[in-house]
GROMACS .gro file of C-alpha atoms in nm:
model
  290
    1UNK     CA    1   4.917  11.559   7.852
    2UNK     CA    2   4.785  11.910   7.939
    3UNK     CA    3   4.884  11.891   8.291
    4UNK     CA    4   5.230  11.833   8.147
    5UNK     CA    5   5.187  12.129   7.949
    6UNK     CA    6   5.077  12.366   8.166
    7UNK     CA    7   5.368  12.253   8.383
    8UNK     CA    8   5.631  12.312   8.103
    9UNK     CA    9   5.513  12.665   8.070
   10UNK     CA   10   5.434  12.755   8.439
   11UNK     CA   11   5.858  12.654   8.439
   12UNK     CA   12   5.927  12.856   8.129
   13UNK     CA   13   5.769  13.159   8.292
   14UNK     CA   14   5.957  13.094   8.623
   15UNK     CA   15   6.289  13.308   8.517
   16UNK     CA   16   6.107  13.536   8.372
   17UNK     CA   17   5.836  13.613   8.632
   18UNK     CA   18   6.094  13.622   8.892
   19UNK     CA   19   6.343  13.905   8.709
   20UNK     CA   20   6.032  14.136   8.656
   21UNK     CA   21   5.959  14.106   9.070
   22UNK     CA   22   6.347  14.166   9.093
   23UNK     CA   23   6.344  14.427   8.935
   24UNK     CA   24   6.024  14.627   9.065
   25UNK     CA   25   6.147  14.525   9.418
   26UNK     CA   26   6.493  14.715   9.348
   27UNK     CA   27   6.328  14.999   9.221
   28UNK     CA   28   6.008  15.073   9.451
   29UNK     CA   29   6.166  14.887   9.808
   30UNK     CA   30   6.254  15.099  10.122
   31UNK     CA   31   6.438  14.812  10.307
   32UNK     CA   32   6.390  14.854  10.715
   33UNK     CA   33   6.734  14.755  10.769
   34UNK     CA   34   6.967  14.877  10.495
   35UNK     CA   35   7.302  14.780  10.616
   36UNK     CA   36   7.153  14.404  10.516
   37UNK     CA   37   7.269  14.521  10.167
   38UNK     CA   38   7.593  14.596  10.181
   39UNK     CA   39   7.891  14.322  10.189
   40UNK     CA   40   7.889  14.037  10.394
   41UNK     CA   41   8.080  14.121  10.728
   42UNK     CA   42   8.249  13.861  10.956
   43UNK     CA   43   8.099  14.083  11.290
   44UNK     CA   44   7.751  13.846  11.115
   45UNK     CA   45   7.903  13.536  11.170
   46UNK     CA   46   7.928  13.334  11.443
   47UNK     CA   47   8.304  13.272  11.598
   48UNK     CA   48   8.280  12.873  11.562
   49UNK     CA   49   8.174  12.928  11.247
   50UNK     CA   50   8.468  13.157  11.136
   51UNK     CA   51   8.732  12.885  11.316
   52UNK     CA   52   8.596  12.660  11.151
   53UNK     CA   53   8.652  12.838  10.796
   54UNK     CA   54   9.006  12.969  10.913
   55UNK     CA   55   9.102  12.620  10.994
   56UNK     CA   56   8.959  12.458  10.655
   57UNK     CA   57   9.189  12.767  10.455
   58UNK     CA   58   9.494  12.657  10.659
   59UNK     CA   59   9.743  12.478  10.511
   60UNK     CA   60   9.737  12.037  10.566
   61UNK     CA   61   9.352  12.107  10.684
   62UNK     CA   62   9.148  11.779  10.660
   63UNK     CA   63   8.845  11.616  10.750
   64UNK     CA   64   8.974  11.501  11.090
   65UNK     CA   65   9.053  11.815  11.217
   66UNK     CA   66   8.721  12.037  11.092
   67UNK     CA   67   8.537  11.773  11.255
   68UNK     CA   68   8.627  11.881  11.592
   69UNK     CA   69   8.497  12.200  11.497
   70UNK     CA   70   8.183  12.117  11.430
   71UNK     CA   71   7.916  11.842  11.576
   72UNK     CA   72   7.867  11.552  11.388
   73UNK     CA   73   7.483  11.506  11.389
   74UNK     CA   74   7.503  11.176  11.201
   75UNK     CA   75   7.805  11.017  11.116
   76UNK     CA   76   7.590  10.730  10.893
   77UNK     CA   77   7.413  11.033  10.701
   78UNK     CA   78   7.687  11.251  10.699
   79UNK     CA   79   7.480  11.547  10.868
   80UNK     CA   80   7.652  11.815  11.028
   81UNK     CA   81   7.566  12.113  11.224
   82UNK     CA   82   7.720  12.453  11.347
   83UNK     CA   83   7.653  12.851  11.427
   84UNK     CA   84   7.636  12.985  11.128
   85UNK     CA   85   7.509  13.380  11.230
   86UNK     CA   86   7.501  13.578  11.560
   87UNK     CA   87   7.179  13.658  11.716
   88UNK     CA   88   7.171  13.998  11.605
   89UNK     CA   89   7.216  13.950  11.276
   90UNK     CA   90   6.937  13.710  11.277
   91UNK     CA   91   6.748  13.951  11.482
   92UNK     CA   92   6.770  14.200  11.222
   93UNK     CA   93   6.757  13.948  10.904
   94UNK     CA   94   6.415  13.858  11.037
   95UNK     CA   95   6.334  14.234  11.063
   96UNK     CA   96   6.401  14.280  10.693
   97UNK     CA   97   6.202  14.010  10.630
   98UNK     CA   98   5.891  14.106  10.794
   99UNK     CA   99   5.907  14.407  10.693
  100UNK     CA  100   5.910  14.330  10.344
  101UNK     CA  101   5.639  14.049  10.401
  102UNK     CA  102   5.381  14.324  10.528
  103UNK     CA  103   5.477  14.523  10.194
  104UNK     CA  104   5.287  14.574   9.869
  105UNK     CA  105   5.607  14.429   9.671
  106UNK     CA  106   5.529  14.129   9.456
  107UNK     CA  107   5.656  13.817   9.615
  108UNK     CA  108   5.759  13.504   9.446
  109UNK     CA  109   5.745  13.136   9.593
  110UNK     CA  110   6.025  12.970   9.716
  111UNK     CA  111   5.935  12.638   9.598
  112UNK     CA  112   5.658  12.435   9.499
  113UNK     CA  113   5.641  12.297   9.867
  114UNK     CA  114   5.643  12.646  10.095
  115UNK     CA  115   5.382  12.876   9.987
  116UNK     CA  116   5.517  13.147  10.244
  117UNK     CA  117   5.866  13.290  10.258
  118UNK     CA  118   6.091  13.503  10.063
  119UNK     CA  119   6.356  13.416   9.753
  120UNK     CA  120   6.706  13.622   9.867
  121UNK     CA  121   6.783  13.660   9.495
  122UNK     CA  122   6.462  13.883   9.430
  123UNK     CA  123   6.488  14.082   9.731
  124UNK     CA  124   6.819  14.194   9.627
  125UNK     CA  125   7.062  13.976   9.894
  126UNK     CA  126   7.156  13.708   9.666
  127UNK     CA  127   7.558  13.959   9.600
  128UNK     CA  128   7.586  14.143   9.901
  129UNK     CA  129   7.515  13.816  10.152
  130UNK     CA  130   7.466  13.450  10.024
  131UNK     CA  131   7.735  13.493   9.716
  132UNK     CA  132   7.981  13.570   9.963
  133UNK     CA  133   7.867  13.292  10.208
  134UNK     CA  134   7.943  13.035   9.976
  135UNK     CA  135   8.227  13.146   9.844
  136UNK     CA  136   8.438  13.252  10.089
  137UNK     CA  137   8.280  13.064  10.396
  138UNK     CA  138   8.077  12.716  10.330
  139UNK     CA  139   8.317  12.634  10.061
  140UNK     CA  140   8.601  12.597  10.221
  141UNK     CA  141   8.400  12.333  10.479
  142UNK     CA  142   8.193  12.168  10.182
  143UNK     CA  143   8.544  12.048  10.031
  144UNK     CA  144   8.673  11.898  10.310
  145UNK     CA  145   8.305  11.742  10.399
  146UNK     CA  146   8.176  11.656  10.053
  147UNK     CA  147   8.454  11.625   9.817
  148UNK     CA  148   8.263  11.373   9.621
  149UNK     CA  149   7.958  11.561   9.598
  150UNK     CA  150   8.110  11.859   9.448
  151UNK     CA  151   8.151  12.030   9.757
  152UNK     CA  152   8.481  12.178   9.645
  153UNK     CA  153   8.309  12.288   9.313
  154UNK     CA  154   8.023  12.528   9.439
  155UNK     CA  155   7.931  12.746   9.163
  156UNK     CA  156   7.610  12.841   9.223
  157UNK     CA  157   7.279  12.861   9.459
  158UNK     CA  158   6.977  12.903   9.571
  159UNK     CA  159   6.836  13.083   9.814
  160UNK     CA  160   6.582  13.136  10.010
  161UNK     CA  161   6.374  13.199  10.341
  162UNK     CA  162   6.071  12.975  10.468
  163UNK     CA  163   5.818  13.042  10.706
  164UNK     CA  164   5.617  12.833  10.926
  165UNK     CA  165   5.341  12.938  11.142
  166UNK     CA  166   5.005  12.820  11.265
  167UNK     CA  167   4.711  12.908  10.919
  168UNK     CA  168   4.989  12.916  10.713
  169UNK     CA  169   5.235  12.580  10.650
  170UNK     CA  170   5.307  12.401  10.940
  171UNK     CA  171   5.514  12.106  10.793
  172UNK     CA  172   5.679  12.002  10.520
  173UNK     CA  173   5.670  11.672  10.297
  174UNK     CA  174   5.934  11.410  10.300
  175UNK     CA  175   6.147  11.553   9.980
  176UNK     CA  176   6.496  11.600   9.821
  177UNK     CA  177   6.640  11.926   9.735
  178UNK     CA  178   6.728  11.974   9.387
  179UNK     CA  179   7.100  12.091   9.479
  180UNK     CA  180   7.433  11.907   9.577
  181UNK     CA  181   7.443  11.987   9.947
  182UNK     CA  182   7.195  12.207  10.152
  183UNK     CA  183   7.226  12.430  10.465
  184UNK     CA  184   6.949  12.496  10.648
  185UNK     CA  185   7.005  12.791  10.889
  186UNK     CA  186   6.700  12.832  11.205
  187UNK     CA  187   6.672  13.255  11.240
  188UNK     CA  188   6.381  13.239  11.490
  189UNK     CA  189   6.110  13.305  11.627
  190UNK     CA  190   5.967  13.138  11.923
  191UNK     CA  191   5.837  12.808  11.826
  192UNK     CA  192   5.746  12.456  11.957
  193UNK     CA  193   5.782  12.174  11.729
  194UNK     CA  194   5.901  12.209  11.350
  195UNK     CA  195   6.188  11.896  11.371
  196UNK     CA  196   6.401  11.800  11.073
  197UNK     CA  197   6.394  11.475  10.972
  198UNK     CA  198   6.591  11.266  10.794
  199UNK     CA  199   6.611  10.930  10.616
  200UNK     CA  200   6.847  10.778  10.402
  201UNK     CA  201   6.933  10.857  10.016
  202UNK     CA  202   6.626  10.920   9.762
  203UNK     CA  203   6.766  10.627   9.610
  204UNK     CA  204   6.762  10.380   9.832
  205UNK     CA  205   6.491  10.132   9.863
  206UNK     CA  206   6.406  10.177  10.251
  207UNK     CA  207   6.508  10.560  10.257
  208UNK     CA  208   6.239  10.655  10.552
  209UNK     CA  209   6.358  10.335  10.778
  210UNK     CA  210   6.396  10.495  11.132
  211UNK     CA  211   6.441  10.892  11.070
  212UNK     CA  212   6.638  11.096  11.261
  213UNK     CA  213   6.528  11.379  11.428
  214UNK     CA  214   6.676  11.721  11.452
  215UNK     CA  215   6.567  11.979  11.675
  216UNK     CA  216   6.655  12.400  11.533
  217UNK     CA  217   6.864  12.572  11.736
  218UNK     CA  218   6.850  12.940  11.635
  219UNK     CA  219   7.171  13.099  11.433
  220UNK     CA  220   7.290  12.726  11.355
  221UNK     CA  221   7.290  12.582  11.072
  222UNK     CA  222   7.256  12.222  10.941
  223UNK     CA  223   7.450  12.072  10.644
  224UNK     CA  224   7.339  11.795  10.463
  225UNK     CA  225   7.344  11.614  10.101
  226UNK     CA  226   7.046  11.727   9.919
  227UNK     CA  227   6.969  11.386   9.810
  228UNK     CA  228   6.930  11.333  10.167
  229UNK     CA  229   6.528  11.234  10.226
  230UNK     CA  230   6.443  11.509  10.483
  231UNK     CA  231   6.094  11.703  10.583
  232UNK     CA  232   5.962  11.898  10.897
  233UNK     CA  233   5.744  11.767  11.135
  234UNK     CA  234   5.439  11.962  11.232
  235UNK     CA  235   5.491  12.365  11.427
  236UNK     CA  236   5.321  12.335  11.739
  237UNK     CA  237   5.288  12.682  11.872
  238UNK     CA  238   5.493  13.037  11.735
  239UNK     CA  239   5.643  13.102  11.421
  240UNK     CA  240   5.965  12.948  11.279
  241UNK     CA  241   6.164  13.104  11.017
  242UNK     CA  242   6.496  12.959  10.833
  243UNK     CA  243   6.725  13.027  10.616
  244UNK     CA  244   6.772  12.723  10.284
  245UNK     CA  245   7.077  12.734  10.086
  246UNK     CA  246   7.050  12.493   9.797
  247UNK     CA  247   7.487  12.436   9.697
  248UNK     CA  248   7.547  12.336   9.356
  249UNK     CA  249   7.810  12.248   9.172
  250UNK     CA  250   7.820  12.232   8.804
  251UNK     CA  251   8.083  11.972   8.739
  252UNK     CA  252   7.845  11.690   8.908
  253UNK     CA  253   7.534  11.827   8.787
  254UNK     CA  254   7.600  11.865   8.438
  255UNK     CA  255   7.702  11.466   8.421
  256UNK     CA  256   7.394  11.376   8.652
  257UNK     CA  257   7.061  11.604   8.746
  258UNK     CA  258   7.033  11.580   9.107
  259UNK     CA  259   6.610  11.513   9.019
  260UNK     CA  260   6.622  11.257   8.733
  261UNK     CA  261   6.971  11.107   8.783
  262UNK     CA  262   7.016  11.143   8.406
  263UNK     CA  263   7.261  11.373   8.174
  264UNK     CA  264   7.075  11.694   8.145
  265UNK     CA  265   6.910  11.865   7.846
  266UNK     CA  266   7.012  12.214   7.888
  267UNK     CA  267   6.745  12.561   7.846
  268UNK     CA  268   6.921  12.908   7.872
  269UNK     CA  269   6.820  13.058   8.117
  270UNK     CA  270   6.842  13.442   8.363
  271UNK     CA  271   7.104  13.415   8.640
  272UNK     CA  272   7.195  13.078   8.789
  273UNK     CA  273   6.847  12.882   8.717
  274UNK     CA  274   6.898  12.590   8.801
  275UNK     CA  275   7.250  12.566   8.839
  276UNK     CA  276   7.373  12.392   8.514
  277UNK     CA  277   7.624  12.515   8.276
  278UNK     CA  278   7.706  12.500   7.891
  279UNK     CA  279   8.069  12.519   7.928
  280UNK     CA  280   8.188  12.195   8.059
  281UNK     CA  281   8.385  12.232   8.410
  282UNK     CA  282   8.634  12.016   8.555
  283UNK     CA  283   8.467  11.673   8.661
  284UNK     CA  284   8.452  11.559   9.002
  285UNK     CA  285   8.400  11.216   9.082
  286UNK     CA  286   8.074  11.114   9.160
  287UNK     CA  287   8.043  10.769   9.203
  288UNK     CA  288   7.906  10.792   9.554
  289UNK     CA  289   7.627  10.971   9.379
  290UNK     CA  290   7.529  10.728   9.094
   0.00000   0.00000   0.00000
């Protein structure tokens, strides 16, 4: 009973914890690379990526065709992978990054799971890059891929950076993210080892039977359902940074949490938290989900 407790308030203080780091962080920051902040430009993204969004905005787009614009990683699993950003942009995203690592700024955790990395939201990149990501760009592919999962219905995210290096984490935990779909976007370094994995549904009674293994490729990024069973297998030498996007849509989420697969109590809350909303939106179906 007190461990429950101290849980409940550790997630009371979570939102906000994380608005007073926000807000020191916009106030006392020097980024290294300012243009970072400023709107989302297409000269970021890679061209396959921005076909592939120009063909899912075109009229009598459908699954068939966006398919041949991107590689099928698992048909079964319905993984899917594709260049997301060019190499300098990730070249300079990972500048940023470092640079605010080696600060004096007040960093929060991304999740429970990666002790090192950086949440987008705090550092001020939630608006000027992953807003517009979703909205304009993964959308448009998430509604073709994942109609029943709410993948036309993004409303909200979150975001945020892990990294991986030898005396720090190496690997991650089979898990399931607490969103509707994920991307998960490789920015660098040089690194050996560090695979995705994947197994089947978090419901399903043999969900680790025969992973599949994904290898990062640097600027792409990997789409997934986030009740996909996934984890990373051990680094073996260098450091590997990437790039999570937790999608969520409110019109599956409010009818069924993604972590208890029950109707949700709702707590106000700053910002998106956890990507719930009071004011019923229009409902998707999710059968394929229940």
């Amino acid at each position: 009973m007190v461990e429950l407790e101290q849980e409940v308030e550790r997630r009371r203080l979570l939102g906000p914890e994380s608005a007073a780091r926000k807000a020191l962080i916009a106030s006392s920051y020097h980024p290294a690379r300012p243009e970072l902040y400023k709107s989302l430009q297409d000269a970021a993204l890679a061209p396959e990526f921005l076909a592939a969004t120009e063909y899912s905005t075109s009229p009598g787009a459908g699954l068939e065709g966006l398919l041949q614009r991107l590689e099928t990683v698992s048909e079964e699993k319905r993984i899917y992978r594709l260049p997301v950003f060019t190499a300098p942009f990730c070249q300079a995203l990972l500048e940023e990054l470092e640079h605010f690592e080696q600060s004096d700024m007040p960093k929060g955790r991304p999740n429970t799971m990666n002790n090192y990395g950086v949440l987008l939201h705090e550092l001020g990149l939630d608006e000027p890059l992953v807003t517009p990501l979703r909205e304009r760009f993964l959308q448009p592919l998430t509604a073709l891929l994942y109609p029943d999962c709410g993948g036309g219905w993004l409303d909200s995210h979150r975001a945020f950076v892990v990294k991986y290096a030898l005396g720090q984490d190496r690997e991650l935990g089979c898990h399931y993210d607490n969103a509707e779909l994920t991307l998960n976007v490789a920015l660098g370094k040089t690194f050996t080892g560090g695979a995705l994995y994947f197994g089947g549904l978090f419901q399903a009674p043999s969900a680790l039977a025969e992973p599949l293994e994904v290898e990062h490729m640097v600027g792409q990024g990997v789409l997934h359902r986030g009740s996909q069973l996934h984890g990373a297998r051990p680094l073996g030498t260098g450091e590997r940074w990437n790039l999570v996007v937790w999608l969520r849509a409110s019109a599956v989420r409010n009818r069924l949490c993604p972590m208890c697969c029950r109707k949700p109590d709702l707590v106000d809350d700053e910002g998106f938290g956890d990507g719930f909303t009071r004011e019923e939106p229009t409902t998707v179906d999710v059968c394929a989900l229940t």
